[in-house]
PDB file of C-alpha atoms in Angstrom:
ATOM      1  CA  MET A   1     -14.538  -2.949  60.365  1.00 44.00           C
ATOM      2  CA  SER A   2     -17.598  -2.944  62.202  1.00 45.00           C
ATOM      3  CA  GLU A   3     -18.612   0.150  64.540  1.00 46.00           C
ATOM      4  CA  ASN A   4     -17.506  -2.266  67.534  1.00 56.00           C
ATOM      5  CA  GLU A   5     -14.297  -3.031  66.039  1.00 77.00           C
ATOM      6  CA  GLY A   6     -11.116  -1.216  66.471  1.00 87.00           C
ATOM      7  CA  VAL A   7     -10.198   1.845  68.853  1.00 91.00           C
ATOM      8  CA  ARG A   8     -11.512   4.870  69.138  1.00 91.00           C
ATOM      9  CA  LEU A   9      -9.586   7.441  66.962  1.00 92.00           C
ATOM     10  CA  GLN A  10      -9.055  10.163  69.816  1.00 91.00           C
ATOM     11  CA  LYS A  11      -7.856   7.373  71.971  1.00 92.00           C
ATOM     12  CA  VAL A  12      -5.050   5.917  69.381  1.00 92.00           C
ATOM     13  CA  MET A  13      -4.185   9.827  68.638  1.00 90.00           C
ATOM     14  CA  ALA A  14      -3.721  10.550  72.625  1.00 90.00           C
ATOM     15  CA  GLU A  15      -1.724   7.111  72.812  1.00 88.00           C
ATOM     16  CA  ALA A  16       0.365   8.115  70.031  1.00 88.00           C
ATOM     17  CA  GLY A  17       1.519  11.514  71.762  1.00 86.00           C
ATOM     18  CA  ILE A  18      -0.577  13.969  70.072  1.00 90.00           C
ATOM     19  CA  GLY A  19      -2.179  15.473  73.294  1.00 88.00           C
ATOM     20  CA  SER A  20      -4.829  14.553  75.833  1.00 91.00           C
ATOM     21  CA  ARG A  21      -8.031  12.988  74.314  1.00 91.00           C
ATOM     22  CA  ARG A  22     -10.034  16.125  74.766  1.00 92.00           C
ATOM     23  CA  HIS A  23      -7.138  17.705  72.501  1.00 92.00           C
ATOM     24  CA  CYS A  24      -7.305  14.880  70.192  1.00 91.00           C
ATOM     25  CA  GLU A  25     -11.369  15.358  69.802  1.00 92.00           C
ATOM     26  CA  GLU A  26     -10.736  18.916  69.189  1.00 92.00           C
ATOM     27  CA  LEU A  27      -8.302  18.283  66.405  1.00 92.00           C
ATOM     28  CA  ILE A  28     -11.128  15.981  64.859  1.00 92.00           C
ATOM     29  CA  GLY A  29     -13.943  18.265  65.393  1.00 92.00           C
ATOM     30  CA  GLU A  30     -12.094  21.145  63.298  1.00 92.00           C
ATOM     31  CA  GLY A  31     -11.291  18.816  60.382  1.00 92.00           C
ATOM     32  CA  ARG A  32      -7.327  18.508  60.953  1.00 94.00           C
ATOM     33  CA  VAL A  33      -7.382  14.836  60.973  1.00 94.00           C
ATOM     34  CA  THR A  34      -7.368  12.343  58.155  1.00 94.00           C
ATOM     35  CA  VAL A  35      -7.715   8.295  58.252  1.00 94.00           C
ATOM     36  CA  ASN A  36      -6.787   6.684  55.250  1.00 93.00           C
ATOM     37  CA  GLY A  37      -6.784   9.776  53.099  1.00 91.00           C
ATOM     38  CA  LYS A  38     -10.519  10.844  54.491  1.00 93.00           C
ATOM     39  CA  LYS A  39     -11.042  13.577  56.719  1.00 93.00           C
ATOM     40  CA  VAL A  40     -12.757  12.392  59.725  1.00 91.00           C
ATOM     41  CA  PHE A  41     -15.346  14.680  61.766  1.00 88.00           C
ATOM     42  CA  ARG A  42     -17.033  12.068  63.789  1.00 83.00           C
ATOM     43  CA  PHE A  43     -15.397  11.496  67.687  1.00 78.00           C
ATOM     44  CA  GLY A  44     -16.750   7.884  67.526  1.00 80.00           C
ATOM     45  CA  GLU A  45     -14.773   6.824  64.717  1.00 89.00           C
ATOM     46  CA  ARG A  46     -12.892   3.389  65.270  1.00 92.00           C
ATOM     47  CA  VAL A  47      -9.500   2.785  63.779  1.00 92.00           C
ATOM     48  CA  ASP A  48      -6.954  -0.545  63.487  1.00 91.00           C
ATOM     49  CA  PRO A  49      -3.878   1.385  64.764  1.00 89.00           C
ATOM     50  CA  ASP A  50      -1.574  -1.106  63.224  1.00 87.00           C
ATOM     51  CA  ARG A  51      -3.141  -0.569  59.543  1.00 88.00           C
ATOM     52  CA  ALA A  52      -4.852   3.153  59.505  1.00 91.00           C
ATOM     53  CA  VAL A  53      -2.762   5.875  58.155  1.00 92.00           C
ATOM     54  CA  ILE A  54      -3.405   8.923  60.244  1.00 93.00           C
ATOM     55  CA  HIS A  55      -2.676  12.488  59.332  1.00 93.00           C
ATOM     56  CA  VAL A  56      -2.909  15.527  61.883  1.00 93.00           C
ATOM     57  CA  ASP A  57      -2.374  18.996  59.756  1.00 92.00           C
ATOM     58  CA  GLY A  58      -0.783  17.011  56.843  1.00 90.00           C
ATOM     59  CA  ARG A  59       1.796  15.187  58.967  1.00 90.00           C
ATOM     60  CA  ARG A  60       1.569  11.653  59.680  1.00 91.00           C
ATOM     61  CA  VAL A  61       1.075  10.454  63.023  1.00 91.00           C
ATOM     62  CA  GLU A  62       2.939   6.759  63.572  1.00 89.00           C
ATOM     63  CA  THR A  63       0.445   4.559  65.555  1.00 87.00           C
ATOM     64  CA  ARG A  64       2.044   0.984  64.917  1.00 84.00           C
ATOM     65  CA  SER A  65       3.223   0.405  68.644  1.00 80.00           C
ATOM     66  CA  GLU A  66       6.352  -1.633  67.548  1.00 86.00           C
ATOM     67  CA  MET A  67       7.885   1.197  65.740  1.00 89.00           C
ATOM     68  CA  ARG A  68      10.828   3.146  67.317  1.00 92.00           C
ATOM     69  CA  TYR A  69      12.650   6.343  66.175  1.00 94.00           C
ATOM     70  CA  TYR A  70      15.616   7.584  67.450  1.00 96.00           C
ATOM     71  CA  MET A  71      18.572  10.080  66.900  1.00 95.00           C
ATOM     72  CA  ILE A  72      22.059   9.317  67.775  1.00 96.00           C
ATOM     73  CA  ASN A  73      25.150  11.980  67.852  1.00 96.00           C
ATOM     74  CA  LYS A  74      27.999   9.286  66.449  1.00 95.00           C
ATOM     75  CA  PRO A  75      31.322  10.206  67.647  1.00 95.00           C
ATOM     76  CA  ARG A  76      34.594  10.601  65.924  1.00 94.00           C
ATOM     77  CA  GLY A  77      36.175   6.924  65.261  1.00 93.00           C
ATOM     78  CA  VAL A  78      33.280   5.085  65.824  1.00 94.00           C
ATOM     79  CA  VAL A  79      31.808   2.954  62.741  1.00 92.00           C
ATOM     80  CA  SER A  80      28.525   3.266  61.470  1.00 90.00           C
ATOM     81  CA  THR A  81      27.088  -0.041  61.941  1.00 86.00           C
ATOM     82  CA  MET A  82      25.457  -1.825  65.006  1.00 84.00           C
ATOM     83  CA  ALA A  83      28.353  -4.477  65.048  1.00 81.00           C
ATOM     84  CA  ASP A  84      31.755  -4.640  63.410  1.00 79.00           C
ATOM     85  CA  GLU A  85      33.652  -7.703  62.508  1.00 83.00           C
ATOM     86  CA  ARG A  86      37.043  -6.008  63.046  1.00 85.00           C
ATOM     87  CA  GLY A  87      36.376  -5.256  66.575  1.00 83.00           C
ATOM     88  CA  ARG A  88      36.072  -1.494  66.278  1.00 88.00           C
ATOM     89  CA  LYS A  89      34.014   0.459  68.259  1.00 90.00           C
ATOM     90  CA  SER A  90      30.203   0.614  66.379  1.00 89.00           C
ATOM     91  CA  LEU A  91      27.021   2.353  67.393  1.00 90.00           C
ATOM     92  CA  ALA A  92      25.566  -0.644  69.502  1.00 87.00           C
ATOM     93  CA  GLU A  93      28.052   0.693  72.277  1.00 89.00           C
ATOM     94  CA  TYR A  94      25.755   3.717  72.516  1.00 89.00           C
ATOM     95  CA  VAL A  95      22.365   2.042  71.734  1.00 89.00           C
ATOM     96  CA  GLU A  96      20.561   1.108  75.137  1.00 83.00           C
ATOM     97  CA  VAL A  97      17.338   0.308  74.067  1.00 85.00           C
ATOM     98  CA  PRO A  98      15.937  -3.462  73.941  1.00 81.00           C
ATOM     99  CA  GLU A  99      14.474  -3.184  70.234  1.00 83.00           C
ATOM    100  CA  ARG A 100      16.770  -4.186  67.247  1.00 87.00           C
ATOM    101  CA  LEU A 101      17.280  -0.999  65.368  1.00 90.00           C
ATOM    102  CA  PHE A 102      18.630  -0.154  62.025  1.00 89.00           C
ATOM    103  CA  HIS A 103      20.906   2.839  61.237  1.00 91.00           C
ATOM    104  CA  VAL A 104      19.374   5.374  58.117  1.00 92.00           C
ATOM    105  CA  GLY A 105      22.793   5.726  55.962  1.00 85.00           C
ATOM    106  CA  ARG A 106      26.227   5.873  57.367  1.00 87.00           C
ATOM    107  CA  LEU A 107      28.878   8.201  58.059  1.00 92.00           C
ATOM    108  CA  ASP A 108      32.660   8.117  57.771  1.00 91.00           C
ATOM    109  CA  THR A 109      34.676   6.597  60.612  1.00 93.00           C
ATOM    110  CA  ASP A 110      36.175  10.220  60.939  1.00 94.00           C
ATOM    111  CA  THR A 111      32.758  12.036  60.830  1.00 95.00           C
ATOM    112  CA  GLU A 112      30.869  12.744  63.598  1.00 96.00           C
ATOM    113  CA  GLY A 113      27.224  13.814  64.016  1.00 96.00           C
ATOM    114  CA  LEU A 114      23.445  13.132  63.326  1.00 97.00           C
ATOM    115  CA  ILE A 115      22.639   9.338  62.340  1.00 96.00           C
ATOM    116  CA  LEU A 116      18.897   8.123  62.682  1.00 96.00           C
ATOM    117  CA  LEU A 117      17.820   4.836  64.086  1.00 95.00           C
ATOM    118  CA  THR A 118      14.826   2.923  63.355  1.00 94.00           C
ATOM    119  CA  ASN A 119      13.212  -0.615  62.644  1.00 92.00           C
ATOM    120  CA  ASP A 120      10.619   1.130  60.244  1.00 91.00           C
ATOM    121  CA  GLY A 121      11.988   0.075  56.661  1.00 90.00           C
ATOM    122  CA  GLU A 122       9.936   1.720  54.480  1.00 91.00           C
ATOM    123  CA  LEU A 123      10.605   5.242  56.099  1.00 93.00           C
ATOM    124  CA  SER A 124      14.687   3.866  56.155  1.00 93.00           C
ATOM    125  CA  HIS A 125      14.255   3.172  52.417  1.00 92.00           C
ATOM    126  CA  ARG A 126      13.030   6.415  51.406  1.00 93.00           C
ATOM    127  CA  LEU A 127      15.232   8.490  53.509  1.00 93.00           C
ATOM    128  CA  THR A 128      18.585   6.723  52.010  1.00 90.00           C
ATOM    129  CA  HIS A 129      17.143   6.497  48.349  1.00 89.00           C
ATOM    130  CA  PRO A 130      18.247   9.301  46.015  1.00 84.00           C
ATOM    131  CA  SER A 131      15.128   9.836  44.188  1.00 87.00           C
ATOM    132  CA  TYR A 132      13.741  11.416  47.310  1.00 91.00           C
ATOM    133  CA  GLY A 133      16.188  13.780  47.571  1.00 88.00           C
ATOM    134  CA  VAL A 134      16.396  14.184  51.240  1.00 94.00           C
ATOM    135  CA  PHE A 135      19.079  17.063  52.305  1.00 95.00           C
ATOM    136  CA  LYS A 136      21.709  16.387  54.688  1.00 96.00           C
ATOM    137  CA  THR A 137      23.719  19.313  55.925  1.00 97.00           C
ATOM    138  CA  TYR A 138      27.393  19.386  57.349  1.00 97.00           C
ATOM    139  CA  LEU A 139      29.700  21.450  58.963  1.00 97.00           C
ATOM    140  CA  ALA A 140      33.340  21.258  57.639  1.00 97.00           C
ATOM    141  CA  GLU A 141      36.370  22.669  58.859  1.00 97.00           C
ATOM    142  CA  ILE A 142      38.823  23.962  56.163  1.00 96.00           C
ATOM    143  CA  HIS A 143      41.721  26.087  56.065  1.00 94.00           C
ATOM    144  CA  GLY A 144      41.511  29.700  54.203  1.00 83.00           C
ATOM    145  CA  PRO A 145      41.708  32.040  52.779  1.00 90.00           C
ATOM    146  CA  ILE A 146      38.129  31.318  51.037  1.00 92.00           C
ATOM    147  CA  PRO A 147      37.675  32.590  47.452  1.00 92.00           C
ATOM    148  CA  ARG A 148      34.599  34.420  47.154  1.00 91.00           C
ATOM    149  CA  ASP A 149      33.288  32.214  44.310  1.00 93.00           C
ATOM    150  CA  LEU A 150      33.755  29.093  46.344  1.00 94.00           C
ATOM    151  CA  GLY A 151      29.880  28.541  46.856  1.00 93.00           C
ATOM    152  CA  ARG A 152      29.191  29.663  43.430  1.00 94.00           C
ATOM    153  CA  ARG A 153      31.781  26.493  42.365  1.00 94.00           C
ATOM    154  CA  LEU A 154      30.299  24.073  44.542  1.00 95.00           C
ATOM    155  CA  LYS A 155      26.515  24.684  43.710  1.00 95.00           C
ATOM    156  CA  ALA A 156      27.279  24.879  40.004  1.00 93.00           C
ATOM    157  CA  GLY A 157      29.016  21.315  40.175  1.00 92.00           C
ATOM    158  CA  VAL A 158      32.363  19.888  40.460  1.00 93.00           C
ATOM    159  CA  THR A 159      33.456  16.594  38.201  1.00 93.00           C
ATOM    160  CA  LEU A 160      34.630  13.947  40.181  1.00 92.00           C
ATOM    161  CA  GLU A 161      35.798  10.217  39.327  1.00 91.00           C
ATOM    162  CA  ASP A 162      32.324   9.020  39.539  1.00 90.00           C
ATOM    163  CA  GLY A 163      30.173  12.262  38.025  1.00 90.00           C
ATOM    164  CA  LEU A 164      29.164  15.389  38.823  1.00 93.00           C
ATOM    165  CA  ALA A 165      28.295  16.255  42.451  1.00 92.00           C
ATOM    166  CA  LYS A 166      27.122  19.853  43.499  1.00 93.00           C
ATOM    167  CA  ALA A 167      26.173  21.258  46.808  1.00 95.00           C
ATOM    168  CA  ASP A 168      22.590  22.675  47.029  1.00 95.00           C
ATOM    169  CA  LYS A 169      23.654  25.261  49.835  1.00 96.00           C
ATOM    170  CA  PHE A 170      27.098  26.570  51.033  1.00 96.00           C
ATOM    171  CA  ARG A 171      28.031  29.219  53.354  1.00 95.00           C
ATOM    172  CA  ILE A 172      30.860  30.218  55.874  1.00 94.00           C
ATOM    173  CA  PHE A 173      29.757  29.533  59.418  1.00 93.00           C
ATOM    174  CA  ASP A 174      32.623  30.875  61.175  1.00 93.00           C
ATOM    175  CA  GLN A 175      36.128  31.858  60.838  1.00 90.00           C
ATOM    176  CA  VAL A 176      39.026  32.352  63.090  1.00 92.00           C
ATOM    177  CA  GLY A 177      42.382  33.277  61.258  1.00 89.00           C
ATOM    178  CA  ARG A 178      42.847  30.489  58.639  1.00 91.00           C
ATOM    179  CA  ARG A 179      40.546  28.286  60.282  1.00 94.00           C
ATOM    180  CA  VAL A 180      37.186  28.218  58.553  1.00 95.00           C
ATOM    181  CA  LEU A 181      34.173  26.480  59.315  1.00 96.00           C
ATOM    182  CA  VAL A 182      31.703  26.205  56.635  1.00 96.00           C
ATOM    183  CA  GLU A 183      28.066  24.941  56.047  1.00 97.00           C
ATOM    184  CA  ILE A 184      27.274  22.817  53.281  1.00 97.00           C
ATOM    185  CA  THR A 185      24.065  20.880  52.054  1.00 96.00           C
ATOM    186  CA  LEU A 186      23.545  18.172  49.980  1.00 94.00           C
ATOM    187  CA  HIS A 187      20.744  16.080  48.630  1.00 90.00           C
ATOM    188  CA  GLU A 188      22.897  12.854  47.793  1.00 83.00           C
ATOM    189  CA  GLY A 189      24.678  10.333  49.605  1.00 77.00           C
ATOM    190  CA  ARG A 190      27.503   9.193  47.465  1.00 84.00           C
ATOM    191  CA  LYS A 191      30.513   7.502  49.792  1.00 86.00           C
ATOM    192  CA  HIS A 192      32.712  10.591  51.335  1.00 91.00           C
ATOM    193  CA  ILE A 193      30.888  12.929  48.940  1.00 93.00           C
ATOM    194  CA  VAL A 194      31.625  16.026  51.017  1.00 95.00           C
ATOM    195  CA  ARG A 195      35.279  15.312  51.505  1.00 95.00           C
ATOM    196  CA  ARG A 196      35.913  14.494  48.092  1.00 95.00           C
ATOM    197  CA  LEU A 197      34.121  17.633  46.823  1.00 95.00           C
ATOM    198  CA  LEU A 198      35.842  19.972  49.120  1.00 96.00           C
ATOM    199  CA  LYS A 199      39.133  18.474  48.098  1.00 95.00           C
ATOM    200  CA  GLU A 200      38.533  18.599  44.548  1.00 94.00           C
ATOM    201  CA  VAL A 201      38.137  22.508  44.974  1.00 94.00           C
ATOM    202  CA  GLY A 202      41.440  22.597  46.624  1.00 93.00           C
ATOM    203  CA  PHE A 203      40.023  22.680  50.607  1.00 95.00           C
ATOM    204  CA  PRO A 204      40.584  19.198  51.889  1.00 96.00           C
ATOM    205  CA  VAL A 205      38.429  18.611  55.283  1.00 96.00           C
ATOM    206  CA  GLN A 206      40.039  18.818  58.674  1.00 95.00           C
ATOM    207  CA  GLN A 207      37.213  17.504  60.761  1.00 96.00           C
ATOM    208  CA  LEU A 208      33.518  16.960  59.443  1.00 97.00           C
ATOM    209  CA  ALA A 209      30.199  16.711  61.329  1.00 97.00           C
ATOM    210  CA  ARG A 210      26.406  16.161  60.111  1.00 97.00           C
ATOM    211  CA  VAL A 211      24.203  18.474  61.892  1.00 97.00           C
ATOM    212  CA  GLU A 212      20.994  17.800  59.970  1.00 97.00           C
ATOM    213  CA  PHE A 213      19.250  14.896  58.302  1.00 96.00           C
ATOM    214  CA  GLY A 214      16.043  16.455  56.475  1.00 94.00           C
ATOM    215  CA  PRO A 215      14.123  18.340  58.837  1.00 95.00           C
ATOM    216  CA  ILE A 216      15.924  16.822  61.902  1.00 97.00           C
ATOM    217  CA  LYS A 217      18.758  18.859  63.640  1.00 96.00           C
ATOM    218  CA  LEU A 218      21.390  17.825  66.022  1.00 95.00           C
ATOM    219  CA  GLY A 219      20.854  20.601  68.228  1.00 92.00           C
ATOM    220  CA  GLN A 220      22.648  20.556  71.858  1.00 93.00           C
ATOM    221  CA  LEU A 221      22.921  16.383  71.700  1.00 95.00           C
ATOM    222  CA  LYS A 222      26.458  15.475  72.873  1.00 94.00           C
ATOM    223  CA  PRO A 223      28.411  13.091  71.133  1.00 94.00           C
ATOM    224  CA  GLY A 224      27.550   9.388  71.949  1.00 94.00           C
ATOM    225  CA  GLY A 225      24.114  11.021  72.935  1.00 95.00           C
ATOM    226  CA  MET A 226      20.874   9.374  71.806  1.00 95.00           C
ATOM    227  CA  ARG A 227      17.471  10.377  72.244  1.00 94.00           C
ATOM    228  CA  ALA A 228      13.883   9.275  70.899  1.00 93.00           C
ATOM    229  CA  LEU A 229      12.595  11.321  68.087  1.00 94.00           C
ATOM    230  CA  THR A 230       8.956  13.387  69.015  1.00 91.00           C
ATOM    231  CA  VAL A 231       5.991  12.712  67.437  1.00 90.00           C
ATOM    232  CA  ARG A 232       6.409  15.718  65.353  1.00 89.00           C
ATOM    233  CA  GLU A 233       9.625  15.196  64.093  1.00 94.00           C
ATOM    234  CA  VAL A 234       8.574  11.416  62.937  1.00 93.00           C
ATOM    235  CA  GLY A 235       5.736  13.315  61.326  1.00 91.00           C
ATOM    236  CA  GLU A 236       8.381  15.779  59.616  1.00 93.00           C
ATOM    237  CA  LEU A 237      10.400  12.678  58.365  1.00 94.00           C
ATOM    238  CA  TYR A 238       7.361  11.202  56.480  1.00 93.00           C
ATOM    239  CA  LYS A 239       6.239  14.305  55.193  1.00 91.00           C
ATOM    240  CA  ALA A 240       9.577  14.669  53.733  1.00 92.00           C
ATOM    241  CA  VAL A 241       9.426  11.195  51.922  1.00 91.00           C
ATOM    242  CA  GLY A 242       5.974  11.494  50.668  1.00 88.00           C
ATOM    243  CA  LEU A 243       4.469   9.076  53.455  1.00 84.00           C
TER     244      LEU A 243
END
């Protein structure tokens, strides 16, 4: 690329949502920006926004204009697809953007909570591939009393019909009488894994919701609600899978 080709780096960063051009110039001057793996200090650096891989403080900045990243709080009773041949309510009924998006992984129809939507195929592949070990956290309602060693048993591993399953983290989140809300984190995505795991140790799940997917948290997003991810959140997702 010649000096007159491409777009000035600070302009590309500003248009990607990093901040004002002045702020982006400060980041470049402080040596906090890399382009294709090399640290950049020159304000006049020009890049191709559709090809350059830009990182700020180690987090990737998505500069391809066609890329979209959203999160949705899937309600209970909705299938985790953009269409359903059986006529059931699907994610498409809650997505109000023109771009064609793909869901990153699935949730059971009876499970509510966080699903990511994107048209970024490489990121989606890595987020769902077991080798990248992206954590997912769930809140599950079960009926007590809960034995003191339940967390230890789940983290040690439980043998299911398709092999050993383990919880990476487990804690009691809330308890009212026999109703117990537990938080469980896993890095695998076998079908119905949380329900099967808890049922195997004697605590069938009454209700289940995914509240975190890697670094992304559901927060206060209401069931059926959808929002675009922030620049920082997209960068955190890239970082989680080594991009």
